[in-house]
Amino acid sequence: INSKADCVAAFESYEETKQRITPALETFRAVELFVSEVIAVGIMSQKFILVGLILLCATTATFTRHHIAMRPVMSRLDHYVASTAQLAANGLLLASAVAFRDLAHSDGSKITADVAFIHELWVYGFGVLTIMSAINIFRPAADLTPGGNIGRAGLAIPLYATMTIIAAAFFFFGLGEGNKPNPAALGIHLDKLLDLSDMFLNVGLYVWIGMMLKQTRFASLVLSLFKPWKLPPELLVVLVVILAAIPTAYTGGSGIFVIAAGAVIYHELRAAGTRRQLALAATAMSGSMGVVLRPCLLVVVIAFMNREVTTDQLFGWGVYVFMLSAVMFGFFALTLNRQSKFELASPGQAFPEMLQAFRPLIPYIILSVAVVLFYRYAVNVRLDEFSAARILPVMMLVILIYEHVTKKEAVSEDGKTKIPHKGIETNIRTATNQTTAEIGALLLLIGCTICLGGTIERSGIVETFPAEFSSVWAAMGLLVCVLIVMGMIMEPFGAVILVSQTIAPIAYSAGIDPIHFWMLTLVAFELGYLSPPVALNHLLARQVV
């Protein structure tokens, strides 16, 4: 009897549900299923997309000579030295990828078709990259000066090539633990990128966001707010560096914002009377303070790799670190380095002009808020560190469409002239082309930083640290010095992976609070990015200026 009643109830429920299926509901169901299938395919394909993105964009960066180096190629000798070093580095990466593939197939274990395909992608991708490097040797740019200096030519070698050659020499000649050659090591360490494939795909999206931001008038409009006040250069530098922290956090990292807005910031500061060295320093620092603010991708990577901390904890304390850094920077900039008098314009004169300069910004603010509210209430997605990489490109596209419709004139990169609006297709194409080269240079540098980190890990240097420290302060002092040195020579994302595996356990065992350690790590990295011998942010600032 109970079974019959259950059957009748189930049949009635089915008929009732069937009657509710309207054409509108069927359409909604089809769209929802299609979107979910696309998302599922995207999630399953992240590793393939990342490998393809790295290799395709690296090939583009090689063809356009866009890799990051200590100095640009200016003479024919610079060209031949840099191109030969790239050929050697790419050849070593190819040899390591082949060795890694052979190792994966030789141990008797069965590997999945997906893993086998990724191995082939690495091999053929580095093969194409090596061929492109060989072709580049015989196609020097027409504007290069004859001759050159061998010492300066060495500085023109891309950083990724230098890191690759050092790491390859270490692993190929067996200089690490056990003194056994391991030609597959470079491929093994590069494959670690795929463990964080979604994070590094976000790096590509953030670079695209930054390049689209570069195509808008937003940065120049914000800086125009301060012109009526006739601020002294030092005070203007402080305000610019502090305000730049927000877009830095929303473009994923310090280097991306320097690439996107560095040229505008530099020329606006120079137009305000700022000394060249101070303007260059401010341009490099403009992408520094925001790395501790929500939703910076670097902090998300730290929280993902270290279960001892969460993004909420790091971003919560990051606000205090940001305020402390801003106060200290402002104090030193306005006291020890000041060379101008504080003669501000009168509020009665400056405030109306500032309001006038603010009016063009109102549509940008309204459109940005509208996109955020649309995602919040139509898609039920909040703007946070996990969704920013997907929402911000839409926001930038909406702003570009607005500028296309209104035909707003853009400001040239030298900040001196206005240029006609180029159209949305041209702007998006330009941003995407620039993104391709920047992604190739950046992601390949991240991968080679991980390889260089592997040499540090295998060299036994970390084991020389004391097992116990007399005090927490002594431990923190030593580790901060080490972290600053790492920041001087390594790219941040690769450095975070190395620190998580080697330095962080030492800090935890010494009694250092994980949040305290990672906050100091971020600050130490930023100091390193602004310090020789590499000074990555200064290199990027010079590249765009």
Coordinates of C-alpha atoms in Angstrom, one line a residue, residues 8-407:
V8 CA 1.1 7.7 -7.2
A9 CA 2.7 10.7 -5.4
A10 CA 5.8 10.4 -7.6
F11 CA 3.6 10.3 -10.7
E12 CA 1.6 13.3 -9.6
S13 CA 4.8 15.2 -8.9
Y14 CA 6.1 14.4 -12.3
E15 CA 2.9 15.5 -14.0
E16 CA 2.9 18.8 -12.0
T17 CA 6.6 19.4 -12.9
K18 CA 5.9 18.7 -16.5
Q19 CA 3.2 21.3 -16.7
R20 CA 5.6 23.9 -15.3
I21 CA 8.1 23.4 -18.1
T22 CA 7.3 26.4 -20.3
P23 CA 9.2 27.4 -23.5
A24 CA 10.9 30.2 -21.5
L25 CA 12.0 27.6 -18.9
E26 CA 13.4 25.3 -21.7
T27 CA 15.3 28.2 -23.2
F28 CA 16.8 29.1 -19.8
R29 CA 17.7 25.5 -19.1
A30 CA 19.4 25.2 -22.5
V31 CA 21.4 28.4 -21.9
E32 CA 22.4 27.3 -18.4
L33 CA 23.5 23.9 -19.5
F34 CA 25.5 25.3 -22.3
V35 CA 27.3 27.8 -20.0
S36 CA 28.0 25.1 -17.4
E37 CA 29.4 22.8 -20.2
V38 CA 31.6 25.6 -21.5
I39 CA 32.9 26.3 -17.9
A40 CA 33.5 22.6 -17.4
V41 CA 35.5 22.4 -20.6
G42 CA 37.5 25.5 -19.6
I43 CA 38.3 24.1 -16.2
M44 CA 39.4 20.8 -17.7
S45 CA 41.5 22.5 -20.4
Q46 CA 43.3 25.0 -18.1
K47 CA 46.7 23.2 -18.2
F48 CA 46.6 22.9 -22.0
I49 CA 45.6 26.6 -22.4
L50 CA 48.4 27.7 -20.1
V51 CA 51.1 25.8 -21.9
G52 CA 49.8 27.0 -25.3
L53 CA 49.6 30.6 -24.0
I54 CA 53.1 30.5 -22.6
L55 CA 54.7 29.1 -25.7
L56 CA 52.7 31.2 -28.2
C57 CA 53.2 34.4 -26.4
A58 CA 56.9 33.7 -25.7
T59 CA 57.3 33.1 -29.5
T60 CA 55.7 36.4 -30.1
A61 CA 57.9 38.2 -27.5
T62 CA 61.0 36.6 -29.1
F63 CA 59.9 37.6 -32.6
T64 CA 59.2 41.2 -31.6
R65 CA 62.3 41.3 -29.3
H66 CA 60.1 42.1 -26.3
H67 CA 61.8 40.1 -23.5
I68 CA 62.8 41.9 -20.3
A69 CA 66.5 42.7 -20.0
M70 CA 68.8 44.9 -18.0
R71 CA 69.2 47.3 -20.9
P72 CA 67.7 47.5 -24.4
V73 CA 69.5 46.2 -27.5
M74 CA 71.2 49.3 -29.0
S75 CA 74.2 48.0 -31.0
R76 CA 74.8 45.1 -33.4
L77 CA 77.0 43.4 -30.8
D78 CA 74.2 43.7 -28.3
H79 CA 71.9 42.0 -30.8
Y80 CA 74.2 39.1 -31.5
V81 CA 75.1 38.5 -27.9
A82 CA 71.4 38.6 -26.8
S83 CA 70.1 36.5 -29.6
T84 CA 72.8 33.9 -29.2
A85 CA 72.1 33.7 -25.5
Q86 CA 68.3 33.2 -26.2
L87 CA 69.2 30.5 -28.7
A88 CA 71.3 28.7 -26.1
A89 CA 68.6 29.1 -23.4
N90 CA 65.8 27.9 -25.7
G91 CA 67.9 25.0 -26.9
L92 CA 68.5 24.0 -23.2
L93 CA 64.8 24.2 -22.5
L94 CA 64.1 22.1 -25.5
A95 CA 66.7 19.5 -24.4
S96 CA 65.2 19.4 -20.9
A97 CA 61.7 19.1 -22.2
V98 CA 62.7 16.1 -24.3
A99 CA 64.6 14.5 -21.4
F100 CA 61.5 15.1 -19.1
R101 CA 59.2 13.4 -21.7
D102 CA 61.6 10.5 -22.1
L103 CA 61.8 10.1 -18.3
A104 CA 58.0 10.1 -18.0
H105 CA 57.8 7.3 -20.5
S106 CA 60.8 5.2 -19.4
D107 CA 59.9 4.4 -15.8
G108 CA 57.3 1.8 -16.7
S109 CA 54.3 3.7 -15.4
K110 CA 51.4 4.5 -17.6
I111 CA 50.7 8.1 -18.2
T112 CA 47.4 9.6 -19.2
A113 CA 46.8 10.9 -22.7
D114 CA 46.5 14.4 -21.2
V115 CA 49.9 14.3 -19.6
A116 CA 51.5 12.8 -22.8
F117 CA 49.9 15.6 -24.8
I118 CA 51.3 18.3 -22.4
H119 CA 54.8 16.8 -22.8
E120 CA 54.5 17.0 -26.6
L121 CA 53.3 20.6 -26.3
W122 CA 56.4 21.6 -24.3
V123 CA 58.7 19.8 -26.7
Y124 CA 57.3 21.2 -29.9
G125 CA 56.7 24.6 -28.4
F126 CA 60.3 25.0 -27.3
G127 CA 61.4 23.6 -30.7
V128 CA 59.5 26.4 -32.4
L129 CA 61.0 28.9 -29.9
T130 CA 64.5 27.7 -30.6
I131 CA 64.0 28.0 -34.4
M132 CA 62.7 31.5 -33.9
S133 CA 65.7 32.4 -31.8
A134 CA 68.0 31.1 -34.5
I135 CA 66.2 33.1 -37.2
N136 CA 66.5 36.2 -35.0
I137 CA 70.2 36.1 -35.1
F138 CA 70.2 36.8 -38.8
R139 CA 67.6 39.6 -38.7
P140 CA 69.1 42.5 -36.7
A141 CA 67.1 45.7 -36.5
A142 CA 67.9 48.4 -39.0
D143 CA 68.5 51.1 -36.5
L144 CA 71.2 49.4 -34.5
T145 CA 74.6 51.2 -34.2
P146 CA 77.7 49.4 -35.4
G147 CA 80.2 47.9 -33.0
G148 CA 79.4 47.8 -29.3
N149 CA 80.8 46.9 -25.9
I150 CA 80.9 43.3 -24.7
G151 CA 80.2 44.3 -21.1
R152 CA 77.1 46.3 -22.0
A153 CA 76.1 43.6 -24.5
G154 CA 75.9 41.1 -21.6
L155 CA 73.3 43.3 -19.9
A156 CA 71.1 43.1 -23.1
I157 CA 70.6 39.4 -22.6
P158 CA 67.0 38.7 -21.5
L159 CA 66.6 37.8 -17.8
Y160 CA 64.9 34.6 -18.6
A161 CA 67.8 33.5 -20.8
T162 CA 70.3 34.2 -18.0
M163 CA 68.2 32.3 -15.4
T164 CA 67.8 29.4 -17.8
I165 CA 71.5 29.1 -18.6
I166 CA 72.5 29.3 -14.9
A167 CA 69.9 26.7 -13.9
A168 CA 70.8 24.4 -16.8
A169 CA 74.5 24.5 -15.9
F170 CA 73.6 23.6 -12.3
F171 CA 71.3 20.7 -13.2
F172 CA 73.0 19.4 -16.4
F173 CA 76.5 19.2 -14.7
G174 CA 75.1 17.7 -11.4
L175 CA 76.1 20.5 -9.1
G176 CA 73.3 19.9 -6.6
E177 CA 72.6 17.3 -4.1
G178 CA 74.1 13.9 -5.0
N179 CA 76.2 15.5 -7.8
K180 CA 74.1 13.6 -10.4
P181 CA 73.3 15.3 -13.8
N182 CA 69.5 15.8 -14.2
P183 CA 68.8 17.2 -17.6
A184 CA 65.0 16.8 -17.1
A185 CA 65.1 19.2 -14.1
L186 CA 64.2 22.3 -16.0
G187 CA 61.2 20.6 -17.6
I188 CA 60.1 19.3 -14.2
H189 CA 60.3 22.7 -12.6
L190 CA 58.5 24.3 -15.5
D191 CA 55.7 21.8 -15.1
K192 CA 55.1 23.2 -11.6
L193 CA 53.4 26.1 -13.3
L194 CA 50.6 23.8 -14.2
D195 CA 49.8 23.1 -10.6
L196 CA 48.7 26.7 -10.4
S197 CA 47.3 26.9 -13.9
D198 CA 44.2 28.9 -13.0
M199 CA 46.4 31.5 -11.1
F200 CA 48.8 32.0 -13.9
L201 CA 46.0 32.2 -16.5
N202 CA 44.8 35.1 -14.3
V203 CA 48.2 36.7 -14.8
G204 CA 47.4 36.8 -18.5
L205 CA 44.0 38.3 -17.9
Y206 CA 45.4 41.0 -15.5
V207 CA 48.0 41.9 -18.2
W208 CA 45.2 42.3 -20.7
I209 CA 43.3 44.5 -18.1
G210 CA 46.4 46.6 -17.8
M211 CA 46.9 47.0 -21.5
M212 CA 43.2 48.0 -22.0
L213 CA 43.6 50.5 -19.1
K214 CA 46.5 51.9 -21.0
Q215 CA 44.2 52.5 -24.0
T216 CA 41.7 54.6 -21.9
R217 CA 41.9 58.2 -20.7
F218 CA 41.4 57.1 -17.1
A219 CA 44.9 57.5 -15.8
S220 CA 45.4 61.0 -17.4
L221 CA 42.0 62.1 -16.1
V222 CA 42.8 61.1 -12.5
L223 CA 46.2 62.9 -12.6
S224 CA 44.5 66.0 -14.0
L225 CA 42.6 66.3 -10.7
F226 CA 45.7 67.6 -9.0
K227 CA 46.9 70.1 -11.6
P228 CA 44.8 73.0 -10.2
W229 CA 46.5 72.7 -6.8
K230 CA 50.0 73.3 -8.3
L231 CA 51.5 70.8 -5.9
P232 CA 55.2 70.7 -5.4
P233 CA 56.8 67.7 -7.2
E234 CA 57.6 65.8 -4.0
L235 CA 54.0 66.0 -2.7
L236 CA 52.6 65.1 -6.1
V237 CA 54.9 62.0 -6.2
V238 CA 53.6 60.9 -2.8
L239 CA 50.0 61.3 -3.9
V240 CA 50.6 59.5 -7.2
V241 CA 52.3 56.5 -5.5
I242 CA 49.6 56.2 -2.9
L243 CA 46.7 56.5 -5.4
A244 CA 48.4 54.0 -7.7
A245 CA 48.1 51.3 -5.0
I246 CA 44.5 50.8 -5.9
P247 CA 44.9 50.0 -9.6
T248 CA 48.0 48.0 -8.7
A249 CA 45.9 45.7 -6.6
Y250 CA 43.3 45.4 -9.3
T251 CA 45.8 44.6 -12.1
G252 CA 47.4 41.6 -10.3
G253 CA 50.8 42.9 -9.4
S254 CA 53.3 45.7 -9.4
G255 CA 54.9 45.1 -12.7
I256 CA 51.6 45.0 -14.7
F257 CA 50.5 48.4 -13.5
V258 CA 53.9 49.9 -14.3
I259 CA 53.6 48.6 -17.9
A260 CA 50.0 49.9 -18.2
A261 CA 50.3 53.4 -16.7
G262 CA 54.0 54.1 -16.2
A263 CA 54.4 56.3 -19.3
V264 CA 51.5 58.5 -18.4
I265 CA 52.7 58.8 -14.8
Y266 CA 56.2 59.7 -15.8
H267 CA 55.3 62.3 -18.3
E268 CA 52.7 63.9 -16.0
L269 CA 55.3 64.2 -13.2
R270 CA 57.9 65.6 -15.5
A271 CA 55.3 68.2 -16.8
A272 CA 54.7 69.2 -13.2
G273 CA 58.4 70.0 -12.8
T274 CA 59.5 66.8 -11.1
R275 CA 63.2 65.9 -11.5
R276 CA 63.9 63.1 -13.9
Q277 CA 65.4 60.7 -11.3
L278 CA 62.5 61.3 -8.9
A279 CA 59.9 60.8 -11.7
L280 CA 61.6 57.5 -12.7
A281 CA 61.6 56.4 -9.1
A282 CA 58.0 57.3 -8.6
T283 CA 57.0 55.5 -11.8
A284 CA 58.8 52.3 -10.6
M285 CA 57.3 52.7 -7.1
S286 CA 53.8 53.4 -8.5
G287 CA 53.3 49.6 -8.8
S288 CA 54.6 48.7 -5.3
M289 CA 52.3 49.6 -2.4
G290 CA 49.2 47.9 -3.8
V291 CA 50.5 44.4 -3.6
V292 CA 49.1 44.0 0.0
L293 CA 45.6 45.3 -0.9
R294 CA 42.6 43.3 -2.0
P295 CA 42.3 41.7 -4.6
C296 CA 46.0 41.4 -5.5
L297 CA 46.7 38.1 -7.2
L298 CA 50.1 37.7 -5.5
V299 CA 48.4 37.4 -2.1
V300 CA 45.9 34.9 -3.5
V301 CA 48.9 32.7 -4.6
I302 CA 50.4 32.9 -1.2
A303 CA 47.2 31.9 0.5
F304 CA 46.7 29.1 -2.0
M305 CA 50.1 27.6 -1.3
N306 CA 50.2 28.1 2.4
R307 CA 47.3 26.8 4.5
E308 CA 48.6 28.6 7.5
V309 CA 47.1 31.9 6.2
T310 CA 44.0 33.0 4.4
T311 CA 43.3 35.8 2.0
D312 CA 41.1 37.6 4.5
Q313 CA 43.9 37.6 7.1
L314 CA 46.5 38.8 4.7
F315 CA 44.3 41.5 3.1
G316 CA 43.1 42.6 6.5
W317 CA 46.6 43.2 7.8
G318 CA 47.7 44.4 4.4
V319 CA 45.7 47.6 4.9
Y320 CA 47.8 48.5 8.0
V321 CA 51.0 47.6 6.2
F322 CA 49.9 49.9 3.3
M323 CA 49.2 52.8 5.7
L324 CA 52.5 52.4 7.4
S325 CA 54.4 52.2 4.1
A326 CA 52.6 55.3 2.8
V327 CA 53.4 57.3 6.0
M328 CA 57.0 56.4 5.9
F329 CA 57.4 57.1 2.2
G330 CA 55.6 60.4 2.5
F331 CA 57.8 61.4 5.5
F332 CA 61.1 60.7 3.6
A333 CA 59.9 62.2 0.3
L334 CA 58.8 65.4 1.9
T335 CA 61.7 65.9 4.3
L336 CA 65.0 64.3 3.3
N337 CA 64.5 64.6 -0.4
R338 CA 62.5 67.8 -0.7
Q339 CA 64.0 70.5 -3.0
S340 CA 60.8 72.6 -3.7
K341 CA 58.8 75.1 -1.6
F342 CA 55.3 74.3 -0.5
E343 CA 53.4 77.0 -2.4
L344 CA 50.0 75.5 -3.1
A345 CA 47.3 77.3 -5.1
S346 CA 44.5 78.9 -3.0
P347 CA 41.5 76.6 -2.4
G348 CA 39.2 79.2 -3.8
Q349 CA 41.0 79.0 -7.1
A350 CA 41.9 75.3 -7.2
F351 CA 38.7 73.7 -5.9
P352 CA 36.4 74.9 -8.7
E353 CA 39.0 73.8 -11.3
M354 CA 39.3 70.4 -9.6
L355 CA 35.5 70.0 -9.7
Q356 CA 35.7 70.8 -13.4
A357 CA 38.4 68.2 -13.9
F358 CA 36.3 65.7 -12.0
R359 CA 33.3 65.9 -14.3
P360 CA 34.8 63.8 -17.1
L361 CA 35.5 61.0 -14.5
I362 CA 31.9 60.7 -13.5
P363 CA 30.8 58.5 -16.5
Y364 CA 33.8 56.1 -15.8
I365 CA 32.8 55.8 -12.1
I366 CA 29.1 55.2 -13.1
L367 CA 30.0 52.5 -15.7
S368 CA 32.4 50.7 -13.3
V369 CA 29.8 50.6 -10.6
A370 CA 27.1 49.5 -13.1
V371 CA 29.3 46.5 -14.1
V372 CA 29.9 45.5 -10.5
L373 CA 26.2 45.8 -9.7
F374 CA 25.3 43.8 -12.7
Y375 CA 27.5 40.9 -11.7
R376 CA 26.3 41.2 -8.1
Y377 CA 22.6 41.0 -8.8
A378 CA 22.3 39.4 -12.2
V379 CA 24.9 36.8 -11.9
N380 CA 25.3 36.7 -8.1
V381 CA 29.0 37.2 -8.2
R382 CA 30.8 39.7 -6.0
L383 CA 33.9 41.6 -7.0
D384 CA 36.6 40.0 -4.9
E385 CA 40.1 38.5 -5.3
F386 CA 38.6 35.3 -6.9
S387 CA 36.3 37.0 -9.5
A388 CA 38.3 40.2 -10.3
A389 CA 40.2 38.7 -13.2
R390 CA 36.9 37.9 -14.9
I391 CA 34.9 41.0 -14.1
L392 CA 37.6 43.7 -14.7
P393 CA 38.1 42.8 -18.4
V394 CA 34.3 43.4 -18.9
M395 CA 34.6 46.7 -17.1
M396 CA 37.5 47.8 -19.3
L397 CA 35.6 46.8 -22.4
V398 CA 32.5 48.8 -21.3
I399 CA 34.8 51.8 -20.8
L400 CA 36.4 51.4 -24.2
I401 CA 32.9 51.2 -25.7
Y402 CA 31.9 54.4 -23.9
E403 CA 35.0 56.2 -25.3
H404 CA 34.2 54.9 -28.7
V405 CA 30.6 56.2 -28.6
T406 CA 31.6 59.6 -27.3
K407 CA 34.7 59.8 -29.5

